[in-house]
XYZ file of C-alpha atoms in Angstrom:
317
model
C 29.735 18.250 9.886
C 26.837 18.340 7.385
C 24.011 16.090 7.866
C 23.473 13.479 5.964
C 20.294 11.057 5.573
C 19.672 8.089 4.726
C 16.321 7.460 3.375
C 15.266 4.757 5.594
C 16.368 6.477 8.698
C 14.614 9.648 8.016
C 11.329 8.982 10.419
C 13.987 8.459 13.208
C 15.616 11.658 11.959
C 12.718 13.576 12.288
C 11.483 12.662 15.662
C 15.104 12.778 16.959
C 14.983 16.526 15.487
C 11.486 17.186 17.207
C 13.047 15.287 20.179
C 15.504 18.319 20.226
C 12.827 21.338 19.762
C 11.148 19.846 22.375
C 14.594 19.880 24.928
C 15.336 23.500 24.272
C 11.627 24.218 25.286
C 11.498 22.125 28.204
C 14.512 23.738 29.638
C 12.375 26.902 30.142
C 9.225 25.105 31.257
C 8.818 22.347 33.139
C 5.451 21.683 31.568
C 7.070 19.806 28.371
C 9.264 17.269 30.579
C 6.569 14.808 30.281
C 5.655 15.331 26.440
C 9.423 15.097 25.848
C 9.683 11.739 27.781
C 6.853 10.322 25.842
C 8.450 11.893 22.642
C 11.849 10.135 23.341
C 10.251 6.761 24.180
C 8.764 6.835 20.848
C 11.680 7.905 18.699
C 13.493 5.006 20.581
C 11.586 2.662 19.727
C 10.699 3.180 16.677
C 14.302 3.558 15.787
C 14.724 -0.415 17.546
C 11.915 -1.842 15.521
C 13.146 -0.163 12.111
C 16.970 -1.315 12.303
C 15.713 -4.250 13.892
C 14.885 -5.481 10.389
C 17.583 -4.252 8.116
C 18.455 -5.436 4.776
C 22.052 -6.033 4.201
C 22.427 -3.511 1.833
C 21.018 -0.906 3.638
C 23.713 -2.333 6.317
C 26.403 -1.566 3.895
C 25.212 2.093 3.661
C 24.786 2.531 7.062
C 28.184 0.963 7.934
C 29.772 3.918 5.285
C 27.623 6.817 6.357
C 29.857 9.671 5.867
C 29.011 11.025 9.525
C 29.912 7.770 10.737
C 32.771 7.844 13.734
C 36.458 7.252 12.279
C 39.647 6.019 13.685
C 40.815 9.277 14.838
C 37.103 9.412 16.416
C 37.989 6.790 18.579
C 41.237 7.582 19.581
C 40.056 10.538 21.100
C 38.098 9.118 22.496
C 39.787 5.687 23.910
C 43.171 7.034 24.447
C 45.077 9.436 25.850
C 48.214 11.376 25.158
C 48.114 9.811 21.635
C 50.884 10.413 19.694
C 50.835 9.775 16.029
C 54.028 8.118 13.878
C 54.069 9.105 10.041
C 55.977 7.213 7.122
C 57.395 3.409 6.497
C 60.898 4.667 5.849
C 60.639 3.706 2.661
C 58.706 5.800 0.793
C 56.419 8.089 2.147
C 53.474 8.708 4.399
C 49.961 7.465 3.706
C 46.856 9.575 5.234
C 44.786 6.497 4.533
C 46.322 5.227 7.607
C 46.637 6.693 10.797
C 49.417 5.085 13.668
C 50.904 5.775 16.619
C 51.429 5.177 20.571
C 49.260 5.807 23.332
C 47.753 5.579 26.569
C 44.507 3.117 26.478
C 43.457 3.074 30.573
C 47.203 4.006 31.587
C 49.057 0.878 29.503
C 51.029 1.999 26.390
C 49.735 0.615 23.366
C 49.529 1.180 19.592
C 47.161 2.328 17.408
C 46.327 1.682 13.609
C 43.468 2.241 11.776
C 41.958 3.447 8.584
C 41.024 7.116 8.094
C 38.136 8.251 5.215
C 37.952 11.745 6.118
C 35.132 14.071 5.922
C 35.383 17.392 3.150
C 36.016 16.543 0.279
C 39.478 18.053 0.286
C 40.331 15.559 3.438
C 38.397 12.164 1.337
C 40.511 13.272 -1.283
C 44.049 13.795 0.905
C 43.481 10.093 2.903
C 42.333 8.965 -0.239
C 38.700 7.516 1.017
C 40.798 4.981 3.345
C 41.580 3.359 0.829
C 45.948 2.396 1.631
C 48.801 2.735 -0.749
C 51.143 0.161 0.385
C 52.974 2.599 1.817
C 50.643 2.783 4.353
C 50.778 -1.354 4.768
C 54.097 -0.435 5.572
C 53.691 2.238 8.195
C 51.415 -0.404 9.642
C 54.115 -3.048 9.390
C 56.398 -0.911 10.902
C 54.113 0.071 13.739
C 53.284 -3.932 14.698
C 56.671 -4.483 14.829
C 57.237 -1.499 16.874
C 54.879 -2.683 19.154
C 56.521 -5.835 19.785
C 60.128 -4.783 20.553
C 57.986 -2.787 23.272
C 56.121 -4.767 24.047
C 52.782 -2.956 23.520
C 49.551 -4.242 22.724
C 48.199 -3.309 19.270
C 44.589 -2.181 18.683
C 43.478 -1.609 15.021
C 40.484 -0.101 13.543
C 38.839 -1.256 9.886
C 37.417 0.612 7.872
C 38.007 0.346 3.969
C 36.523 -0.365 1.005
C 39.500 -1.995 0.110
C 43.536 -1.274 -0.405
C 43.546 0.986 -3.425
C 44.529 -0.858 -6.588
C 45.872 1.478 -8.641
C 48.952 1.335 -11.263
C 51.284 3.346 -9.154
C 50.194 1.103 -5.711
C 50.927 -1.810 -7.959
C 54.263 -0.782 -9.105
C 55.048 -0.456 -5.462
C 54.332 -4.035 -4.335
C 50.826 -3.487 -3.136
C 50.080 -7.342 -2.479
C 53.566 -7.635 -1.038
C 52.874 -4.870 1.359
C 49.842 -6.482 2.311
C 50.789 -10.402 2.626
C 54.001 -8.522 4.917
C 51.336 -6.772 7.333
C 49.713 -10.775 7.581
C 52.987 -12.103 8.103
C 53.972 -9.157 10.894
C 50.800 -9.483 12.720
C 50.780 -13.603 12.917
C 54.466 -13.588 14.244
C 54.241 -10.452 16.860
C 54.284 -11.383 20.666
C 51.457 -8.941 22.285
C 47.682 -8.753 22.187
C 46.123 -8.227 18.795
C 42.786 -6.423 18.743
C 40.788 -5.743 15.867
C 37.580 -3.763 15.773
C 35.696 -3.284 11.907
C 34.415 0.037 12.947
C 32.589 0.549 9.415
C 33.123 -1.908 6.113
C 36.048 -4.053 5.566
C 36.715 -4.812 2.660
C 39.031 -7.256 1.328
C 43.083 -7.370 1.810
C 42.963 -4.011 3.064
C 40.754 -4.553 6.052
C 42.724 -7.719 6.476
C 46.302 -6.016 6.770
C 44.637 -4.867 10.084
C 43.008 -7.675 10.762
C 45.103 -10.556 11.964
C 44.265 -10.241 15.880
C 43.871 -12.359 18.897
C 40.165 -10.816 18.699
C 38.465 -9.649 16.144
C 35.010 -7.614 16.778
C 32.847 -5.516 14.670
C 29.956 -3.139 15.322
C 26.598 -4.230 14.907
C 25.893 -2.156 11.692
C 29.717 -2.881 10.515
C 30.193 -5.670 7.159
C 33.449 -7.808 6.656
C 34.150 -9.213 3.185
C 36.476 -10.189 0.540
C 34.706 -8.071 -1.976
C 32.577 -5.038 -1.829
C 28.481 -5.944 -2.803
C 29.276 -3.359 -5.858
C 32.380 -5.302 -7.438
C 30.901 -8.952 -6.593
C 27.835 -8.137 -8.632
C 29.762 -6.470 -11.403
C 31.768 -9.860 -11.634
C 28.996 -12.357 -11.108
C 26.099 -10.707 -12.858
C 28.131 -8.104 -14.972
C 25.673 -5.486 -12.811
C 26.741 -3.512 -10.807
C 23.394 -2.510 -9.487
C 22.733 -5.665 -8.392
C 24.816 -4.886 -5.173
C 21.587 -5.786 -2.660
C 21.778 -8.950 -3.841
C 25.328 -9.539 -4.111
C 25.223 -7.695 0.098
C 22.796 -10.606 0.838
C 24.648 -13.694 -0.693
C 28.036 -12.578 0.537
C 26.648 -12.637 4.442
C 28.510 -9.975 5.289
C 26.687 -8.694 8.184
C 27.799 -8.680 11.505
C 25.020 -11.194 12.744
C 26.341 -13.821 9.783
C 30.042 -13.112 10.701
C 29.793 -13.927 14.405
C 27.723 -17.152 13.485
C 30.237 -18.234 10.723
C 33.157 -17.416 13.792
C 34.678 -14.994 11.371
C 34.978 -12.691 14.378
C 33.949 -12.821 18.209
C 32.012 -10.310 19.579
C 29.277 -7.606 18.026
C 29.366 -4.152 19.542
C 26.350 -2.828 20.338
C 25.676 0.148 18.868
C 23.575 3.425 20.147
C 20.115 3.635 18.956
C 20.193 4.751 15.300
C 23.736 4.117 14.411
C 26.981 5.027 15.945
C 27.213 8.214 13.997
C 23.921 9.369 16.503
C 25.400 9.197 19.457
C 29.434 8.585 18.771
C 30.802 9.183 22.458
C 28.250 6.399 23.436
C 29.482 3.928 20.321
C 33.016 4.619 21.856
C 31.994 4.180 25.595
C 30.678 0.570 23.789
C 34.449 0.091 21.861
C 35.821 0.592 25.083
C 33.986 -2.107 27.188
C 35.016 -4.767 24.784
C 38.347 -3.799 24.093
C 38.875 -3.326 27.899
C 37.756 -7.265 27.980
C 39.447 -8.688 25.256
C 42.516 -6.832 26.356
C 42.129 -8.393 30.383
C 41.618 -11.038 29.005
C 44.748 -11.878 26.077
C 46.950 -10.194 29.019
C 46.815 -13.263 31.125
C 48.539 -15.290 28.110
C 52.389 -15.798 27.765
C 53.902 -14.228 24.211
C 54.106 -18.156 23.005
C 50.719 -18.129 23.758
C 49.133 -15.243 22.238
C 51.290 -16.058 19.166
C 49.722 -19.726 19.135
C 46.240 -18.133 20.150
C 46.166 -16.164 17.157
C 47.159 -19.428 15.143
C 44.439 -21.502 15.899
C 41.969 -19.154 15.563
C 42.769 -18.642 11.653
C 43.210 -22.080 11.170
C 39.734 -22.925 12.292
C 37.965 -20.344 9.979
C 36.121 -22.554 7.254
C 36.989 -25.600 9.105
C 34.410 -28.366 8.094
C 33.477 -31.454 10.361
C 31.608 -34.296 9.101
């Protein structure tokens, strides 16, 4: 994977990469452990009091660094024995979403999430994550799936948005979409959702119907990306930092507004530093949600999943 930086992480960067000079040497002497504990406490800390006080925009590009962890990240490692399930019978197969069964902690489930890819060959092939409605389908197909089995479904978001060009049009894109909402409301299992990077509009929200919805601490949910509100309100597109802070899109404003549950902590510099550690994090609050929902009846989780969407942007006098 080739590096890529940020420029406001770069001082972390840099001591991480002395960090790791100073490893290889104190594996041959001893005399370095203590310099490289001292070293380490610094780069930690630093790194905590820099993304303490993030901007929202430089959120957003965190959130879609390019060495950030994908779906098929996780699934490696969350699941086991993971089989994936291609095509919505319809029309074809979308790379933009990934699917299929699994083991998650020895209970079947199924998986859906959003794939970007990393060459450009593969960004190109899944189409930046951005889904054709054939791949709302293959989702749709996989919730339902899950139901007659009744296996719980775990999703992962991470789009800019469902892709809304002329041929994805022609093919009933919004249909595709408002049939994922209807699929997911109506399904009789546990509904997780974890925004592993941005989610962006109807796409994110094909996936993101759930019992629980959580998103990593450097992960945005909106309707719009900061880029196409600012080209609509201001006609600017380079106003996006502003548009990223009026759209409170962060993962602080989310949980406050109730727009989803839980924040995932995530490893010191971003979950593409340390990824098995941002999955060891996935994993603790999926495990709970999941122990959790499990204790419900089907009528239940079906009429949990009700009230909590009817209660976003509820206002009390």
């Amino acid at each position: 994977m080739v590096a890529h930086v940020l420029p406001f992480e770069k001082p972390v960067v840099d001591l991480v990469a002395r960090v790791r000079e100073l490893r290889t040497l104190a594996e041959s002497d001893k005399r370095f452990e203590s310099e490289l504990r001292r070293l380490e406490e610094r780069a930690n800390r630093i790194a905590r009091e820099l993304f303490a006080d993030l901007s929202p925009w430089q959120k957003v590009q965190l959130c879609r660094h390019p060495n950030r962890p994908y779906t098929l990240d996780y699934i490696g490692h969350l699941l086991e024995d993971f089989v994936e399930l291609h095509g919505d019978r319809r029309f074809g197969d979308d790379a933009a979403i990934v699917g299929g069964i699994g083991l998650y902690r020895g209970r079947s489930v199924v998986v859906v999430g959003h794939q970007k890819g990393r060459t450009t060959k593969e960004k190109a092939a899944r189409n930046f994550g951005q889904a054709q409605p054939e791949g709302n389908r293959k989702a749709c197909r996989l919730y339902e799936l899950a139901d007659r089995f009744n296996m719980p479904i775990l999703t992962f978001v991470d789009t800019p948005g469902a892709y809304p060009g002329i041929g994805a049009e022609e093919r009933g894109q919004s249909e595709a979409i408002g049939a994922c909402l209807a699929a997911m409301a109506r399904v009789r299992v546990p509904i997780i959702a974890t925004i592993i990077g941005e989610g962006g509009s109807g796409g994110a929200l094909a996936l993101g119907v759930a019992n629980r919805v959580h998103v990593l601490e450097y992960g945005v949910y909106s309707v719009i990306s900061p880029e196409g509100c600012a080209s609509i309100l201001w006609k600017d597109g380079s106003k996006a930092d502003e548009a990223a802070l009026r759209l409170r899109i962060t993962a602080p404003e989310l949980l406050h507004l109730k727009v989803v549950d839980r924040i995932i902590e995530e490893p010191v510099g971003g979950a593409h530093r340390d990824p098995a550690n941002a999955a060891r994090f996935v994993d603790e609050a999926i495990g709970d949600a999941l122990s959790e929902l499990s204790q419900k009846t089907a009528s239940e989780l079906v009429q949990d999943r009700y009230n909590r969407f009817r209660a976003l942007g509820a206002f009390v006098s």
